[in-house]
Coordinates of C-alpha atoms and ligand atoms in Angstrom, one line a residue:
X6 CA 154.9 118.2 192.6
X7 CA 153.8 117.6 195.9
X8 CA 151.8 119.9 197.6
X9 CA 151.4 119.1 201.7
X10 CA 148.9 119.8 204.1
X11 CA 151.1 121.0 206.6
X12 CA 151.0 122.6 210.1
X13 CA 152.0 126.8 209.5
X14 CA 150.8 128.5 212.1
X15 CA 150.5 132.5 211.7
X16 CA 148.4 135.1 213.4
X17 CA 145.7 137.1 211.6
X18 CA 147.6 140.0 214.1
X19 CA 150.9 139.5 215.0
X20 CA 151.2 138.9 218.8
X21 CA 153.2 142.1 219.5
X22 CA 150.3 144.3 218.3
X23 CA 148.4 142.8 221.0
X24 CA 145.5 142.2 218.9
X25 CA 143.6 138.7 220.1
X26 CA 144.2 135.6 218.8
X27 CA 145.6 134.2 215.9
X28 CA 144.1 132.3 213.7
X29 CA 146.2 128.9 212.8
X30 CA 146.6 127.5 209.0
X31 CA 148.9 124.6 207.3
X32 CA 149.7 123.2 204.1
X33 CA 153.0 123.9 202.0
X34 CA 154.2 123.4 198.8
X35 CA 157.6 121.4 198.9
X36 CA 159.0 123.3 195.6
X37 CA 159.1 125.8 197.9
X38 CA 161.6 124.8 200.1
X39 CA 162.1 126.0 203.9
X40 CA 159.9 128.5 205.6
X41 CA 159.1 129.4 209.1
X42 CA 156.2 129.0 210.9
X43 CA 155.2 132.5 211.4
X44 CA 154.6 135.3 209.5
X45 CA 156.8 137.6 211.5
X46 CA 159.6 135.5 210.5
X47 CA 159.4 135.0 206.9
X48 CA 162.2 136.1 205.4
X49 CA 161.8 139.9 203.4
X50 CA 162.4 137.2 200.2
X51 CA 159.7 134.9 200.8
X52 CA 157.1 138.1 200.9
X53 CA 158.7 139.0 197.7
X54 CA 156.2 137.3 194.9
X55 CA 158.2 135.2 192.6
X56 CA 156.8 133.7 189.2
X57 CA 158.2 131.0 187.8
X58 CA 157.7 128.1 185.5
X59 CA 158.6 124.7 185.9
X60 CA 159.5 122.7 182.5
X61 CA 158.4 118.9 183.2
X62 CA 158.8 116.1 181.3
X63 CA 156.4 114.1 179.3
X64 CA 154.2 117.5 179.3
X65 CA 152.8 118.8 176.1
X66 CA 154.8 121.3 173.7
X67 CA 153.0 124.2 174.8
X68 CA 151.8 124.1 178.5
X69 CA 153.5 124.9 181.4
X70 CA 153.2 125.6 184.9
X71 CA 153.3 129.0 186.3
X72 CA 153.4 129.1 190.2
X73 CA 153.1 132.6 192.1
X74 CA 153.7 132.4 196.3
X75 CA 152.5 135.9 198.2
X76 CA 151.3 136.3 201.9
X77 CA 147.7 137.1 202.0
X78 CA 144.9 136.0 204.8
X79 CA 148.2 136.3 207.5
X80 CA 149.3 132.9 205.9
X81 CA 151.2 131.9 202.7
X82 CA 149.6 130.7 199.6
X83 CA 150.6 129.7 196.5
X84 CA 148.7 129.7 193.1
X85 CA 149.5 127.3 190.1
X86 CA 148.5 127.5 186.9
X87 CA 148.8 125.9 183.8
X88 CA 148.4 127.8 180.3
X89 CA 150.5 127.9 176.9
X90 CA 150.7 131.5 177.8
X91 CA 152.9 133.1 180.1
X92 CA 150.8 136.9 179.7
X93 CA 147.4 134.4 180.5
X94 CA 149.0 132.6 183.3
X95 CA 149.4 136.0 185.1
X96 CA 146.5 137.7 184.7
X97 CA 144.9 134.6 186.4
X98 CA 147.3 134.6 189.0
X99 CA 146.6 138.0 189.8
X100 CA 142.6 137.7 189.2
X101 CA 143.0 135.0 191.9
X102 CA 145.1 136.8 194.6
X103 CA 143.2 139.5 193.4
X104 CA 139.5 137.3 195.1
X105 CA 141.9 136.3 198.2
X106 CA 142.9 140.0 199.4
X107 CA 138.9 140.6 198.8
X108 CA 137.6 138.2 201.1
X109 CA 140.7 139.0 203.7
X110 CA 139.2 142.4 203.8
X111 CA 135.5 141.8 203.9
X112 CA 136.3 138.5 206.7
X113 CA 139.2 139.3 209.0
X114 CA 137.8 139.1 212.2
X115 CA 140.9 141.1 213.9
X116 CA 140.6 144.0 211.2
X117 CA 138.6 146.9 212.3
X118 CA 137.6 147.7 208.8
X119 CA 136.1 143.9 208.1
X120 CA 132.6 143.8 207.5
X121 CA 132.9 140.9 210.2
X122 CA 134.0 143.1 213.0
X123 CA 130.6 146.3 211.6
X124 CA 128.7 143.5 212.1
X125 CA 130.5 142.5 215.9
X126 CA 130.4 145.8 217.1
X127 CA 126.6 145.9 216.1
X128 CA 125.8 143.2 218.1
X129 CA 122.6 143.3 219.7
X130 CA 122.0 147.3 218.4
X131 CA 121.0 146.8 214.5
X132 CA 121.5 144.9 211.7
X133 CA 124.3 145.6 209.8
X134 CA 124.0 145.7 205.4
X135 CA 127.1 143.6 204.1
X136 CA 128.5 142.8 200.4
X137 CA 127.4 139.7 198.8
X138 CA 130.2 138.0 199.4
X139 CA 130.2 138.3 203.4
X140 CA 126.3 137.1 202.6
X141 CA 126.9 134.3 200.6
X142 CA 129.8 133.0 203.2
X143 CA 127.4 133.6 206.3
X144 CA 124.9 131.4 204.5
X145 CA 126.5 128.6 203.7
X146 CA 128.5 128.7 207.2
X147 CA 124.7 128.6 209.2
X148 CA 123.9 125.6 206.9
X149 CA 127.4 123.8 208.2
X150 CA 126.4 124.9 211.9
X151 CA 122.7 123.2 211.1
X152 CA 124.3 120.2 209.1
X153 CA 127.0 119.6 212.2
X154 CA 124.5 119.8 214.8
X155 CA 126.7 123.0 215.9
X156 CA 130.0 121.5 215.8
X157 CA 130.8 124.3 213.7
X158 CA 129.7 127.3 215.5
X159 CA 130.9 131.0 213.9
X160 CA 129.5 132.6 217.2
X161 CA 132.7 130.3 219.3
X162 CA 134.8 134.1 219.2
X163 CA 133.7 135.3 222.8
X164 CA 135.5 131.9 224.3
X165 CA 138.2 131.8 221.6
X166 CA 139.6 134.8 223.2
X167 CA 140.0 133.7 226.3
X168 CA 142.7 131.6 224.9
X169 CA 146.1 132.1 224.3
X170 CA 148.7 130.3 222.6
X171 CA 152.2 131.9 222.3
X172 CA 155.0 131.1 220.2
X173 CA 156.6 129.8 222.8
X174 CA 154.7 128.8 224.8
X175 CA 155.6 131.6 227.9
X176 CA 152.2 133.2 227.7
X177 CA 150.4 130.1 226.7
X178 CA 147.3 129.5 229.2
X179 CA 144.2 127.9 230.2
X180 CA 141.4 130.2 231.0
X181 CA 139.1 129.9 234.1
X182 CA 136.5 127.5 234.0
X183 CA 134.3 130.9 234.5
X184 CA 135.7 132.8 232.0
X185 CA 135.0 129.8 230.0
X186 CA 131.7 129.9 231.0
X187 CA 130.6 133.5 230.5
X188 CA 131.8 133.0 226.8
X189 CA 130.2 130.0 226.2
X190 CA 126.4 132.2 226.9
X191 CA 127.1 134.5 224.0
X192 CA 127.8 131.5 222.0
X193 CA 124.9 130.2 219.6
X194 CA 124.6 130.3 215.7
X195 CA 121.0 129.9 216.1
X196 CA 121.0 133.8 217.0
X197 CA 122.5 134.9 213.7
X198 CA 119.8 136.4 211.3
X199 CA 121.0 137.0 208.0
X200 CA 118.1 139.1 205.8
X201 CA 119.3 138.3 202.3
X202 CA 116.3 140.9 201.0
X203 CA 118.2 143.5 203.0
X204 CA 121.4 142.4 203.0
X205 CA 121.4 142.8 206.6
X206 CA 123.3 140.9 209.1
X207 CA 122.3 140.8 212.5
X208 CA 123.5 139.1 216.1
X209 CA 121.0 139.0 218.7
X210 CA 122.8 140.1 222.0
X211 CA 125.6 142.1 222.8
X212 CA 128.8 141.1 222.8
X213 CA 127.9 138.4 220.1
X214 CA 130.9 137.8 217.9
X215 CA 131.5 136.5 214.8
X216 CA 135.0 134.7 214.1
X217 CA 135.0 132.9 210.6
X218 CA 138.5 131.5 210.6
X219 CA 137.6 128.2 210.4
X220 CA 135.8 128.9 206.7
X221 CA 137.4 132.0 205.2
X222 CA 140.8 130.4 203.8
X223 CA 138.4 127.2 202.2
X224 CA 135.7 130.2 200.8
X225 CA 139.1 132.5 199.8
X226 CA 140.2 129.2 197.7
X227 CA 136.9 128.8 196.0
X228 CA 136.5 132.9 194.9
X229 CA 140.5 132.6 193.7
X230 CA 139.6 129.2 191.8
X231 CA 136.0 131.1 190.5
X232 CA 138.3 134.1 189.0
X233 CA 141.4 131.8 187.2
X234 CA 138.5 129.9 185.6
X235 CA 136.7 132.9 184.7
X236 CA 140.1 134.0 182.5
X237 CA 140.0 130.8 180.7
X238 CA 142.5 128.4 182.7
X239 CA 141.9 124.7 181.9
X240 CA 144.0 123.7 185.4
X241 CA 145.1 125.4 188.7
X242 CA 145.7 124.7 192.2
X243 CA 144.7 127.5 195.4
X244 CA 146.6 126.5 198.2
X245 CA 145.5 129.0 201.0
X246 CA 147.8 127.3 204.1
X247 CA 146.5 123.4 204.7
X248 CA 142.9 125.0 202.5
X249 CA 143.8 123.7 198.9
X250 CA 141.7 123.9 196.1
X251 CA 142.4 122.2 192.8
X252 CA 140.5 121.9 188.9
X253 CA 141.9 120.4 185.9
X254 CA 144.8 118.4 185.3
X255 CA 148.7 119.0 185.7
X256 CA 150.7 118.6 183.3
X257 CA 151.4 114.9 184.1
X258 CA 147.9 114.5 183.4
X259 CA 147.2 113.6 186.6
X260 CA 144.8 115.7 189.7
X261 CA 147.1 117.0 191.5
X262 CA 149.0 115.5 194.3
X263 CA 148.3 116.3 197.7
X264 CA 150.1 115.3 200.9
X265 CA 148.4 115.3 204.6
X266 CA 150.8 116.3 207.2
X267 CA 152.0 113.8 210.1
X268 CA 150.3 115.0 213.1
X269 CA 153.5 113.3 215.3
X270 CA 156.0 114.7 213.9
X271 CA 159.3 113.8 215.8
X272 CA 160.0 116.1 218.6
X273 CA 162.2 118.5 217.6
X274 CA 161.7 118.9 214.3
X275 CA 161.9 122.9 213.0
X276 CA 160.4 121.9 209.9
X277 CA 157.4 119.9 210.5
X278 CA 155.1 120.4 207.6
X279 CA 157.5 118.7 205.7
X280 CA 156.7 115.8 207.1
X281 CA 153.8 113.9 205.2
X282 CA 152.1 110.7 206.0
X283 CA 150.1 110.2 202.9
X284 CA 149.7 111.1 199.8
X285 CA 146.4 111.5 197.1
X286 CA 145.2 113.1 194.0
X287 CA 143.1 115.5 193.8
X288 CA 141.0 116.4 190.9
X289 CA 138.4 119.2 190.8
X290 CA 138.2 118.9 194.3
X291 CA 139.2 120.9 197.7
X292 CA 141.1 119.6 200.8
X293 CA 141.7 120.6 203.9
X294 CA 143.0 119.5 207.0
X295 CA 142.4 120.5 211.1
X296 CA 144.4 118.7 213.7
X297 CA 145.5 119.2 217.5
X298 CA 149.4 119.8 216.4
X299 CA 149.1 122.9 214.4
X300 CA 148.7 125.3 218.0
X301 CA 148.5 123.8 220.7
X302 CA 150.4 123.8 223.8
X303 CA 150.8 120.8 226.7
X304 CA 150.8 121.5 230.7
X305 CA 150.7 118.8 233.1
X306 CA 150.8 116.4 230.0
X307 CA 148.0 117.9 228.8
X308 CA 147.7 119.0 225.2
X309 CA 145.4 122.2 224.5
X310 CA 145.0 123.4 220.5
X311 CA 142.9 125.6 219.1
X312 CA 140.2 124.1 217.9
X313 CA 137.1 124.4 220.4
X314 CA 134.4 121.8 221.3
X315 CA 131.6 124.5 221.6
X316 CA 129.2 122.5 223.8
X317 CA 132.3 122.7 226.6
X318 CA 134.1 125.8 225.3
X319 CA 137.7 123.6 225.4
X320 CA 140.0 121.7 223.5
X321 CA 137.8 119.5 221.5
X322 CA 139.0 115.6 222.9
X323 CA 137.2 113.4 220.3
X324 CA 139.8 110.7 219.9
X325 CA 141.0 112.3 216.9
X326 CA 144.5 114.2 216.3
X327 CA 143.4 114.9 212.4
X328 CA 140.9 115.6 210.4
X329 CA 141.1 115.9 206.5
X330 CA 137.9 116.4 204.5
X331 CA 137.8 116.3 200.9
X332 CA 134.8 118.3 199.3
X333 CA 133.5 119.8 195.6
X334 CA 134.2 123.3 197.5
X335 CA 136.8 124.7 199.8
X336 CA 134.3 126.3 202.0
X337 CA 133.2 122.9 202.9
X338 CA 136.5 121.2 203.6
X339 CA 137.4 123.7 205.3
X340 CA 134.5 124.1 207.8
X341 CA 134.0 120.2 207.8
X342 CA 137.2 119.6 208.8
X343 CA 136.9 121.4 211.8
X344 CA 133.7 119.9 212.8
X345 CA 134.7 116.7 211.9
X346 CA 137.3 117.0 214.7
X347 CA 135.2 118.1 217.1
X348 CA 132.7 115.5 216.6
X349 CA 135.1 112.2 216.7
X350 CA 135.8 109.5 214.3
X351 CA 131.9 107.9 214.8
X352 CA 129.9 110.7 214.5
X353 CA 132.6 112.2 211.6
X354 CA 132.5 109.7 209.6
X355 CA 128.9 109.3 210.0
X356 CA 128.5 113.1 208.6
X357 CA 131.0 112.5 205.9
X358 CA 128.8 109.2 204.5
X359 CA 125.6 111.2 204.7
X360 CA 127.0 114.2 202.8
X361 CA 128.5 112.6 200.4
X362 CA 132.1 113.4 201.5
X363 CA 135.7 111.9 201.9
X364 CA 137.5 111.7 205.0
X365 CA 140.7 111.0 206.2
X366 CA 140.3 110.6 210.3
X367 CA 143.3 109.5 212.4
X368 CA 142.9 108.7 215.4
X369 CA 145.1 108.9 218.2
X370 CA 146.5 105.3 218.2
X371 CA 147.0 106.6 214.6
X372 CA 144.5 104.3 213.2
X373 CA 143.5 105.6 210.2
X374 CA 139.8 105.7 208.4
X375 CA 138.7 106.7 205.7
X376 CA 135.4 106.7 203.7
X377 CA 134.1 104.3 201.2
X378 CA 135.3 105.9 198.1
X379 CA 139.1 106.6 199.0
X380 CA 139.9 102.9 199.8
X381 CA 142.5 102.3 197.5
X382 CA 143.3 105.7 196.6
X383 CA 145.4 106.8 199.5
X384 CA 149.3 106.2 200.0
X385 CA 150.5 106.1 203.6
X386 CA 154.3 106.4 203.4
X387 CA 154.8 106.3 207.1
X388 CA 154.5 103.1 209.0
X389 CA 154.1 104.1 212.0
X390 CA 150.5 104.9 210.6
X391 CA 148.0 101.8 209.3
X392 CA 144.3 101.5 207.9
X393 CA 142.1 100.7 210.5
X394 CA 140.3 97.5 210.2
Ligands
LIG24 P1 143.1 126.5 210.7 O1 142.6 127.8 210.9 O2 144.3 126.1 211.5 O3 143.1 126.1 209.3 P2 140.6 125.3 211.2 O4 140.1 125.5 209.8 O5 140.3 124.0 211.9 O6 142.1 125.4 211.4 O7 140.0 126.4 212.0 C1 140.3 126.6 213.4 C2 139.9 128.1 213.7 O8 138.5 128.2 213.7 C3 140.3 128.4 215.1 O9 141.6 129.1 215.1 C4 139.2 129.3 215.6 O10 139.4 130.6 215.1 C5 138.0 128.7 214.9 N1 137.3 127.6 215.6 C6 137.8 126.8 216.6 N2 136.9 125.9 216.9 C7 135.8 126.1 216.1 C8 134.6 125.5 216.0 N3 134.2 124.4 216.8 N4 133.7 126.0 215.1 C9 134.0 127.1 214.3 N5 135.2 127.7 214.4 C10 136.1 127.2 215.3
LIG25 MG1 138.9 124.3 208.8

């Protein structure tokens, strides 16, 4: 099976409801077969869940693989499982989706029921007392702000929605350098205070805005993984869009096989996240990739996406058109990912070495680098890509 990073974009609010932005996600499971790239178009049979199992050979007698697909987050994920029990396999399936819909409720940012948007509207008036869960995630996503040098700023919503990227590309445009501006002064992670006594969230001037969509899918993966391991499963994979979380084996005996979307894919083509340029296992790990091709439009031959360099409050231009990161938790592949491409191949990789991490980077002369410990463990299948020296 091989399970891609790919580039599905969807909307945490479809466009027509007029809520804000959408928020962008990839990765695809090729068993799957075609799928659009929004959510408004998947077909009424796609939101159907299906469970199946897949027999392969050379697997033990008893094993198999049970794979569920729903929509949840705006996106599509897809659970797999392995177990000798078909009753086991979906309880864990629906203990994981279970975690997902959880942290979609507590997180969506265009929700007016999120604890995200209590704690927006609270903005400079009073702290706000949040489950442990939007806690936890707030935590950990000031330590990747601090560790990135604020790369990865959750305070970047006040510019974000001065953006906008339609389908097509009719209502696509590039706000004012003012507008720009204005955002950019309510922007700081540094003015987040999180009272874990309390369990109290608090931003420090008005119109502050929290906009987690570059963490919740890899934190979603890690509470879905946390509640299938919790029911006894030995192996699964959490695909949350392009945020992918894996443990255990398949039954090949093998991590499970990842593939990182080409971020040039041929003009034209209505199914790009089918088209991979490398491949890897993954074992007990999570992966997940940001890039400039998964929204993004181009005027004047200029290409604008969706993921924001906060110190200019534009298109991040770091010399990068990818960014995969490879990490013990989804939270921080996710988040990494994104700061990774905002802070350019040098500085990236740099990060990535002192944390520990794996990398894939590529470059716009799609050069491709990687850290130490993946040399050797990487397949690039198209040619048009090559290891950089
Ligand atoms: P995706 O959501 O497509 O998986 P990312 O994980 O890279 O991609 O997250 C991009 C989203 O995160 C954007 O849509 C936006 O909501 C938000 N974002 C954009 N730039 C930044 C940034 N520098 N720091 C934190 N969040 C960001
Ligand atoms: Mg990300």
């Amino acid at each position: 099976m091989i399970l891609k990073v790919r580039s599905q974009k969807t909307e945490y609010r479809s466009q027509e409801t007029g809520k804000k932005k959408k928020s962008e996600v990839r990765s695809q499971n090729t068993d799957h077969g075609p799928r659009t790239t929004k959510l408004l178009f998947f077909p009424v049979c796609v939101l159907c869940s299906v469970l199946f199992v897949l027999f392969l050979s050379g697997c033990s007698k008893k094993d198999q693989m049970f794979k569920e697909s729903r929509i949840l987050m705006d996106t599509y994920c897809t659970i797999t499982v392995v177990s000798d029990s078909r009753e086991k396999a979906r309880e864990a399936i629906d203990a994981g989706y279970a975690e997902i819909k959880k942290i979609e409720l507590l997180l969506n940012y265009f929700s007016e029921t999120s604890e995200i948007a209590a704690i927006n509207k609270a903005a400079g008036v009073r702290p706000v007392r949040v489950s442990d869960e939007t806690l936890e995630i707030l935590k950990k996503t000031i330590d990747i702000s601090i560790a990135t040098g604020g790369a990865f700023d959750p305070t970047l919503a006040p510019v974000i929605k001065q953006w906008k990227f339609s389908k097509d590309n009719s209502e696509s445009s590039v706000p004012s350098d003012r507008a720009v501006r204005e955002g950019l002064r309510l922007v700081d992670y540094r003015k987040i205070t999180v009272d874990t006594d309390a369990s109290k969230v608090y931003l420090r001037d008005r119109g502050m805005e929290l906009d987690l969509g570059g963490i919740a899918k890899g934190y979603g993966a890690d509470k879905a993984v946390e509640a299938i391991r919790a029911r006894g499963i030995k192996a699964a994979l959490v695909a949350i869009a392009g945020d992918i979380r894996g443990f255990g084996v398949n039954l090949s005996g093998q991590g499970w096989k990842v593939g990182i979307q080409n971020p040039r894919p041929a003009s034209g083509s209505d199914r790009p996240w089918e088209d991979i340029f490398a491949v890897l296992h993954l074992k007990d790990r999570a992966i997940s990739t940001s890039g400039d091709y998964q929204r993004f439009f181009i005027i004047n031959g200029r290409r604008y996406h969706h993921i924001l360099d906060p110190d200019t409050g534009f298109s991040a231009e770091s010399g990068l058109i990818s960014a995969s990161v490879i990490a013990p938790e989804g939270y921080l592949s996710d988040s990494l990912s994104t700061a990774v491409f905002v802070m350019g191949p040098e500085r990236g990789m740099k990060l990535l070495e002192t944390m520990g991490l794996d990398g894939i980077l590529v470059r716009a002369d799609k050069r491709v680098l990687l850290t130490g410990n993946l040399k050797g463990k990487i397949e690039i299948l198209n040619s048009e890509y090559k290891l950089a020296e």
